[in-house]
């Protein structure tokens, strides 16, 4: 192995894989989903994988949301470096909430980009289209070297160089509904086919947390989902590959015993407390797919329109039941490795079974058909980290989900 066949990101070395290296991000997979499905005997392939390899609990990036964590896994860095701190940030100079799904908000290159520079073949499949352009940023699709598409838009917007212009036709599977477990199954089926035909050096598969938002750990729908995942993991492992299964974040119940969502309406209570509208609450979980979480999560960031008594507001919030942490910009940035220019003057994190809203009229709760389950905070930071090889990770306390490609490519040598 020549030295120029490796690179370093954020203090970790990335070697060129000697066999196909696959990282699966099981969106919203609280470790207990997998543990319980294994206990029920529904994940024999993953069980076998753990026996031959390793199973650790890693920490996600904060906020424990989908985009920041997928981009962390794709870049090997926390949001402070890559810049994607949520789906939205706020520009106080324009009084505008700005969506961060455009590549111009990405402050660093992806691991995929660096591997492609070393002539690796790269495949990326994501369930939801919101991630496709960020994950595929800077990839070249020339000379049969990359594939990148979403299941949601599988019949269009397919970026590929191996003749797949319509992934739905290529896979002979209809484009699944965005609110379904089929969307994740499509990702796995496409991954299996690419592994056999395209033979990528590096492959990243990212599912959707539709099931995890809806169903708790012991629900049959959740068990069926993990059984489906296990079937594909078994097929993947028929190939000589290096494989890591991890998640972008966990998932916790956020409702009371009557099944009603637990919500602190931050904008409302602060407007009332300050007697005027002099700040703006941003919920970075907000995205075009609000049906399964109603834009309610455990992380909020607050932008002041004018100079305000930050101590007074912090203390007011700290004394509210259900609030776990209130941090100023510098504290939040240093504690959670967040980019200072993409968070507000205050960052607020809720307790395990609580969420933040802005005002009741901003959240259409009629869309929530099941008791609310969501994520975003510290209590959803634990994620599974399963490797199909024994590599003896010792510093598990500092293990992060965004170390996945470092360890997966390292494990390819075994
Ligand atoms: Zn997610
Ligand atoms: Zn979610």
Coordinates of C-alpha atoms and ligand atoms in Angstrom, one line a residue:
X1 CA 0.0 0.0 0.0
X2 CA 1.5 3.3 -1.1
X3 CA 1.1 6.3 1.2
X4 CA -0.7 8.3 -1.5
X5 CA -3.5 5.7 -1.3
X6 CA -4.7 7.0 2.0
X7 CA -5.8 10.4 3.3
X8 CA -6.6 11.9 6.7
X9 CA -9.7 13.7 7.9
X10 CA -10.2 15.2 11.3
X11 CA -7.4 13.2 12.8
X12 CA -8.3 9.8 11.4
X13 CA -6.7 7.9 8.6
X14 CA -8.7 6.6 5.6
X15 CA -7.0 3.7 3.8
X16 CA -8.0 2.5 0.3
X17 CA -10.3 -0.5 0.8
X18 CA -9.1 -3.8 -0.5
X19 CA -12.7 -5.1 -0.7
X20 CA -16.1 -3.5 -1.2
X21 CA -16.8 -1.3 1.9
X22 CA -20.4 -0.7 2.8
X23 CA -21.8 1.7 5.4
X24 CA -25.5 1.4 6.2
X25 CA -27.2 4.2 8.0
X26 CA -30.4 2.9 9.5
X27 CA -32.3 6.2 10.0
X28 CA -33.6 6.6 13.6
X29 CA -32.4 3.2 14.8
X30 CA -32.4 3.5 18.5
X31 CA -30.1 0.5 19.5
X32 CA -33.1 -1.2 21.3
X33 CA -34.9 -1.7 17.9
X34 CA -32.0 -4.0 16.8
X35 CA -31.5 -5.6 20.3
X36 CA -35.2 -6.5 20.6
X37 CA -35.5 -7.8 17.0
X38 CA -32.4 -10.0 17.7
X39 CA -33.9 -11.2 21.0
X40 CA -37.0 -12.2 19.0
X41 CA -34.8 -14.2 16.6
X42 CA -35.7 -12.0 13.7
X43 CA -32.2 -10.8 12.8
X44 CA -30.1 -14.0 12.5
X45 CA -27.7 -12.4 9.9
X46 CA -27.0 -9.4 12.1
X47 CA -26.6 -11.7 15.1
X48 CA -24.1 -13.7 13.2
X49 CA -22.3 -10.5 12.1
X50 CA -22.0 -9.4 15.7
X51 CA -20.7 -12.8 16.7
X52 CA -17.9 -12.6 14.1
X53 CA -17.4 -8.9 14.5
X54 CA -18.1 -6.2 17.0
X55 CA -21.1 -4.3 18.3
X56 CA -20.6 -1.0 20.0
X57 CA -22.8 2.0 20.9
X58 CA -21.5 5.2 19.2
X59 CA -22.6 8.8 19.7
X60 CA -24.3 10.8 16.9
X61 CA -23.6 14.4 16.2
X62 CA -25.9 17.0 17.8
X63 CA -28.5 18.0 16.8
X64 CA -29.5 14.3 16.5
X65 CA -31.2 15.0 13.2
X66 CA -30.9 13.3 9.8
X67 CA -29.1 15.8 7.6
X68 CA -26.3 16.8 10.1
X69 CA -25.6 13.2 10.9
X70 CA -25.7 11.9 7.3
X71 CA -23.3 14.6 6.3
X72 CA -21.1 13.9 9.4
X73 CA -20.9 10.2 8.3
X74 CA -20.2 11.3 4.7
X75 CA -17.5 13.8 5.7
X76 CA -16.0 12.2 8.8
X77 CA -16.5 15.5 10.7
X78 CA -18.9 17.1 13.1
X79 CA -21.3 19.9 12.0
X80 CA -18.7 22.6 13.1
X81 CA -16.5 21.5 10.2
X82 CA -19.1 20.6 7.5
X83 CA -21.6 23.4 8.3
X84 CA -24.9 21.4 8.1
X85 CA -26.3 22.1 11.5
X86 CA -29.9 21.1 10.6
X87 CA -32.4 21.5 7.9
X88 CA -32.7 25.3 8.6
X89 CA -30.7 28.1 10.0
X90 CA -31.8 31.8 10.3
X91 CA -30.3 34.8 8.7
X92 CA -31.2 37.7 11.1
X93 CA -30.0 40.4 8.7
X94 CA -32.7 39.2 6.2
X95 CA -35.2 37.9 8.8
X96 CA -35.2 34.7 6.8
X97 CA -35.1 31.0 7.6
X98 CA -32.8 29.4 5.2
X99 CA -32.9 25.8 4.1
X100 CA -29.5 24.1 4.1
X101 CA -30.0 21.3 1.5
X102 CA -27.9 23.1 -1.1
X103 CA -24.3 22.1 -1.7
X104 CA -23.3 25.7 -1.2
X105 CA -23.8 25.2 2.5
X106 CA -21.4 22.3 2.7
X107 CA -18.0 23.6 4.0
X108 CA -15.9 20.6 3.4
X109 CA -15.4 17.8 0.9
X110 CA -16.9 14.3 1.4
X111 CA -15.0 11.1 2.0
X112 CA -16.6 9.9 -1.3
X113 CA -14.8 12.8 -3.1
X114 CA -11.4 11.9 -1.6
X115 CA -11.9 8.2 -2.4
X116 CA -12.9 9.0 -6.0
X117 CA -9.7 11.0 -6.3
X118 CA -7.9 7.8 -5.5
X119 CA -9.9 6.1 -8.3
X120 CA -12.4 4.3 -6.1
X121 CA -15.8 3.5 -7.5
X122 CA -18.4 5.1 -5.3
X123 CA -22.1 4.3 -4.9
X124 CA -24.6 6.4 -2.8
X125 CA -28.2 5.6 -2.3
X126 CA -30.5 7.6 0.0
X127 CA -34.2 7.1 0.7
X128 CA -35.2 10.7 0.7
X129 CA -34.1 13.1 -2.0
X130 CA -33.3 15.9 0.5
X131 CA -29.9 14.3 1.0
X132 CA -28.9 13.3 -2.5
X133 CA -27.3 16.5 -3.7
X134 CA -25.4 17.0 -0.4
X135 CA -24.1 13.4 -0.3
X136 CA -23.2 13.5 -4.0
X137 CA -21.5 16.9 -3.9
X138 CA -18.3 17.1 -5.9
X139 CA -18.6 13.6 -7.2
X140 CA -17.6 13.0 -10.8
X141 CA -19.9 10.8 -12.8
X142 CA -17.5 10.3 -15.7
X143 CA -15.8 7.0 -16.6
X144 CA -18.3 4.7 -14.8
X145 CA -17.0 5.8 -11.4
X146 CA -20.0 6.8 -9.4
X147 CA -23.7 6.2 -8.8
X148 CA -25.9 8.5 -6.7
X149 CA -29.6 8.6 -6.4
X150 CA -32.6 8.6 -4.0
X151 CA -35.4 6.1 -3.8
X152 CA -37.9 8.9 -3.6
X153 CA -36.9 10.2 -7.0
X154 CA -35.7 6.9 -8.5
X155 CA -37.4 7.6 -11.8
X156 CA -35.6 10.9 -12.3
X157 CA -32.7 12.9 -11.0
X158 CA -30.5 9.8 -11.1
X159 CA -26.8 10.7 -11.2
X160 CA -24.8 7.9 -12.5
X161 CA -22.2 6.9 -14.9
X162 CA -23.0 3.3 -15.5
X163 CA -26.0 3.6 -17.7
X164 CA -28.7 3.9 -15.0
X165 CA -30.8 6.8 -16.1
X166 CA -33.9 5.6 -14.3
X167 CA -33.2 3.6 -11.1
X168 CA -36.8 2.5 -10.9
X169 CA -36.7 0.8 -14.3
X170 CA -33.2 -0.6 -13.7
X171 CA -34.3 -2.2 -10.4
X172 CA -37.7 -3.1 -11.8
X173 CA -39.4 -1.6 -8.7
X174 CA -41.9 1.2 -8.7
X175 CA -41.0 4.5 -7.0
X176 CA -42.1 3.9 -3.4
X177 CA -44.3 6.3 -1.4
X178 CA -42.2 8.8 0.6
X179 CA -44.0 7.8 3.7
X180 CA -43.4 4.0 3.6
X181 CA -41.0 1.4 4.7
X182 CA -40.8 0.4 1.0
X183 CA -38.6 3.5 0.5
X184 CA -35.9 2.0 2.7
X185 CA -36.4 -1.5 1.1
X186 CA -35.8 0.2 -2.3
X187 CA -32.4 1.4 -0.9
X188 CA -31.4 -2.1 0.2
X189 CA -32.6 -3.8 -3.1
X190 CA -30.6 -1.2 -5.1
X191 CA -27.6 -1.7 -2.9
X192 CA -27.7 -5.4 -3.4
X193 CA -27.9 -5.1 -7.2
X194 CA -25.1 -2.5 -7.2
X195 CA -22.9 -4.7 -5.1
X196 CA -23.2 -7.5 -7.7
X197 CA -23.1 -5.4 -10.9
X198 CA -21.4 -2.1 -10.3
X199 CA -19.0 -3.5 -7.7
X200 CA -18.3 -0.3 -5.8
X201 CA -15.2 0.1 -3.6
X202 CA -17.2 2.4 -1.3
X203 CA -21.0 2.3 -0.9
X204 CA -23.2 4.3 1.4
X205 CA -26.8 3.4 2.0
X206 CA -29.1 5.7 4.0
X207 CA -32.7 4.7 4.8
X208 CA -35.7 6.7 6.3
X209 CA -37.0 6.7 9.8
X210 CA -40.7 6.5 8.8
X211 CA -41.1 3.3 10.8
X212 CA -39.2 4.4 13.8
X213 CA -41.3 7.7 14.1
X214 CA -44.5 5.6 14.0
X215 CA -43.8 2.4 15.9
X216 CA -42.2 1.6 19.1
X217 CA -39.5 -1.1 19.6
X218 CA -41.9 -3.9 20.3
X219 CA -44.4 -3.1 17.6
X220 CA -44.9 -5.7 14.9
X221 CA -44.4 -3.2 12.1
X222 CA -41.0 -2.3 13.6
X223 CA -40.1 -6.0 13.9
X224 CA -41.1 -6.6 10.3
X225 CA -38.9 -3.7 9.2
X226 CA -35.8 -5.0 11.0
X227 CA -36.5 -8.5 9.6
X228 CA -36.5 -7.0 6.1
X229 CA -33.2 -5.2 6.9
X230 CA -31.7 -8.5 8.1
X231 CA -32.7 -10.3 4.9
X232 CA -30.7 -7.8 2.9
X233 CA -27.7 -7.8 5.3
X234 CA -27.6 -11.5 4.8
X235 CA -27.5 -11.1 1.0
X236 CA -24.8 -8.4 1.3
X237 CA -22.7 -10.7 3.5
X238 CA -22.7 -13.4 0.8
X239 CA -20.1 -11.1 -0.8
X240 CA -16.7 -10.7 0.6
X241 CA -17.2 -7.2 2.0
X242 CA -16.5 -4.9 4.9
X243 CA -19.7 -3.7 6.4
X244 CA -20.7 -1.3 9.2
X245 CA -24.3 -0.7 10.3
X246 CA -24.9 2.5 12.2
X247 CA -27.6 5.2 12.5
X248 CA -27.9 8.9 12.2
X249 CA -29.7 9.2 15.6
X250 CA -31.9 7.3 18.0
X251 CA -35.7 7.7 18.6
X252 CA -37.7 8.3 21.8
X253 CA -41.4 8.5 22.7
X254 CA -42.4 12.2 23.1
X255 CA -45.9 11.8 24.3
X256 CA -47.8 11.6 27.6
X257 CA -49.7 8.5 28.9
X258 CA -52.8 9.6 26.9
X259 CA -50.8 9.5 23.6
X260 CA -50.8 13.3 23.3
X261 CA -47.5 14.9 22.2
X262 CA -45.4 16.6 24.9
X263 CA -44.6 20.1 23.5
X264 CA -43.0 23.3 24.9
X265 CA -44.1 26.0 22.5
X266 CA -41.0 28.1 22.8
X267 CA -41.9 31.0 20.6
X268 CA -45.2 31.4 22.4
X269 CA -43.8 31.3 25.9
X270 CA -40.9 33.6 25.1
X271 CA -43.0 36.2 23.3
X272 CA -45.3 36.1 26.3
X273 CA -42.5 36.4 28.8
X274 CA -40.7 39.2 27.0
X275 CA -44.1 40.9 26.1
X276 CA -42.9 41.5 22.5
X277 CA -41.5 39.6 19.5
X278 CA -37.8 40.3 19.8
X279 CA -36.5 36.8 19.0
X280 CA -37.0 34.0 16.6
X281 CA -37.2 30.3 17.5
X282 CA -35.9 28.0 14.8
X283 CA -36.6 24.2 14.8
X284 CA -34.0 22.8 12.5
X285 CA -36.0 19.5 12.2
X286 CA -38.5 21.3 10.0
X287 CA -38.4 19.9 6.5
X288 CA -40.8 19.2 3.7
X289 CA -41.7 15.8 5.3
X290 CA -43.4 16.8 8.5
X291 CA -46.2 14.1 8.4
X292 CA -44.4 11.7 10.8
X293 CA -43.0 14.2 13.3
X294 CA -45.0 17.4 12.9
X295 CA -41.7 19.4 13.0
X296 CA -41.5 18.5 16.7
X297 CA -38.0 17.6 17.9
X298 CA -35.8 18.0 21.0
X299 CA -33.5 20.7 19.7
X300 CA -34.2 24.4 19.1
X301 CA -32.1 27.4 18.5
X302 CA -33.1 31.0 19.3
X303 CA -32.0 34.1 17.4
X304 CA -32.3 37.5 19.1
X305 CA -33.5 40.4 16.9
X306 CA -32.0 42.8 19.3
X307 CA -29.7 42.9 22.3
X308 CA -31.5 41.0 25.1
X309 CA -30.6 40.0 28.6
X310 CA -29.3 36.5 27.7
X311 CA -28.8 35.5 31.4
X312 CA -32.4 36.3 32.2
X313 CA -33.8 34.4 29.3
X314 CA -31.5 31.5 29.9
X315 CA -32.5 31.2 33.5
X316 CA -36.2 31.5 32.6
X317 CA -35.8 28.6 30.2
X318 CA -33.7 26.5 32.6
X319 CA -36.4 26.7 35.2
X320 CA -39.0 25.3 32.8
X321 CA -39.9 21.7 33.3
X322 CA -38.8 19.5 30.4
X323 CA -35.8 21.5 29.4
X324 CA -32.5 19.7 29.8
X325 CA -29.9 22.3 28.5
X326 CA -29.8 25.9 27.6
X327 CA -26.5 27.1 26.1
X328 CA -25.3 30.3 24.6
X329 CA -23.7 30.3 21.2
X330 CA -20.1 29.7 22.3
X331 CA -21.1 27.0 24.8
X332 CA -23.2 25.2 22.3
X333 CA -20.6 25.4 19.6
X334 CA -17.8 24.1 21.9
X335 CA -19.9 21.4 23.7
X336 CA -21.6 20.0 20.6
X337 CA -19.1 21.0 17.8
X338 CA -21.6 23.2 16.1
X339 CA -20.8 26.0 13.6
X340 CA -21.3 29.3 15.4
X341 CA -22.6 31.1 12.3
X342 CA -25.4 28.5 11.8
X343 CA -26.9 28.5 15.4
X344 CA -28.7 31.1 17.3
X345 CA -27.8 33.1 20.4
X346 CA -29.3 30.3 22.5
X347 CA -29.5 26.6 21.9
X348 CA -32.1 24.6 23.9
X349 CA -32.3 20.8 24.3
X350 CA -35.3 19.1 25.8
X351 CA -35.6 16.1 28.1
X352 CA -36.1 12.6 26.7
X353 CA -39.9 12.7 26.4
X354 CA -40.4 16.3 25.6
X355 CA -40.3 18.3 22.3
X356 CA -40.1 21.9 21.2
X357 CA -42.6 23.6 19.0
X358 CA -42.8 27.3 18.0
X359 CA -46.5 28.2 18.4
X360 CA -49.6 25.8 18.3
X361 CA -50.8 27.3 14.9
X362 CA -47.5 26.4 13.3
X363 CA -47.8 22.6 13.9
X364 CA -50.5 20.6 12.2
X365 CA -50.9 17.8 14.7
X366 CA -53.8 16.3 12.9
X367 CA -51.2 14.7 10.6
X368 CA -49.8 12.7 13.6
X369 CA -51.7 9.4 13.5
X370 CA -49.7 7.7 16.2
X371 CA -48.3 8.9 19.6
X372 CA -45.3 11.2 18.8
X373 CA -41.8 9.7 18.6
X374 CA -39.0 12.0 17.7
X375 CA -35.4 12.9 18.2
X376 CA -32.9 15.9 18.1
X377 CA -31.5 15.9 21.6
X378 CA -28.8 14.2 23.7
X379 CA -31.2 11.5 24.7
X380 CA -31.3 10.2 21.0
X381 CA -27.5 10.3 20.6
X382 CA -26.8 6.6 21.2
X383 CA -26.7 4.7 17.9
X384 CA -25.6 1.1 17.0
X385 CA -22.2 0.6 15.5
X386 CA -21.9 -3.0 14.2
X387 CA -18.9 -4.2 12.2
X388 CA -18.6 -7.6 10.5
X389 CA -14.9 -7.9 11.4
X390 CA -13.0 -7.9 14.6
X391 CA -11.0 -4.8 14.7
X392 CA -10.8 -4.3 18.4
X393 CA -12.0 -0.8 18.8
X394 CA -10.9 0.1 22.3
X395 CA -11.8 3.8 22.7
X396 CA -15.5 3.1 22.5
X397 CA -16.4 6.1 24.8
X398 CA -15.3 8.5 22.0
X399 CA -16.7 6.4 19.2
X400 CA -18.9 8.5 16.8
X401 CA -21.2 7.4 14.0
X402 CA -19.1 9.5 11.7
X403 CA -16.1 7.3 12.3
X404 CA -17.9 4.6 10.2
X405 CA -15.9 4.9 7.0
X406 CA -12.6 5.1 8.9
X407 CA -13.3 1.8 10.6
X408 CA -15.1 0.1 7.7
X409 CA -12.2 0.8 5.3
X410 CA -9.7 -0.3 8.0
X411 CA -11.7 -3.5 8.5
X412 CA -11.6 -4.2 4.7
X413 CA -7.9 -5.2 5.3
X414 CA -8.9 -8.1 7.5
Ligands
LIG1 ZN1 -32.9 10.5 10.7
LIG2 ZN1 -36.8 11.7 11.9

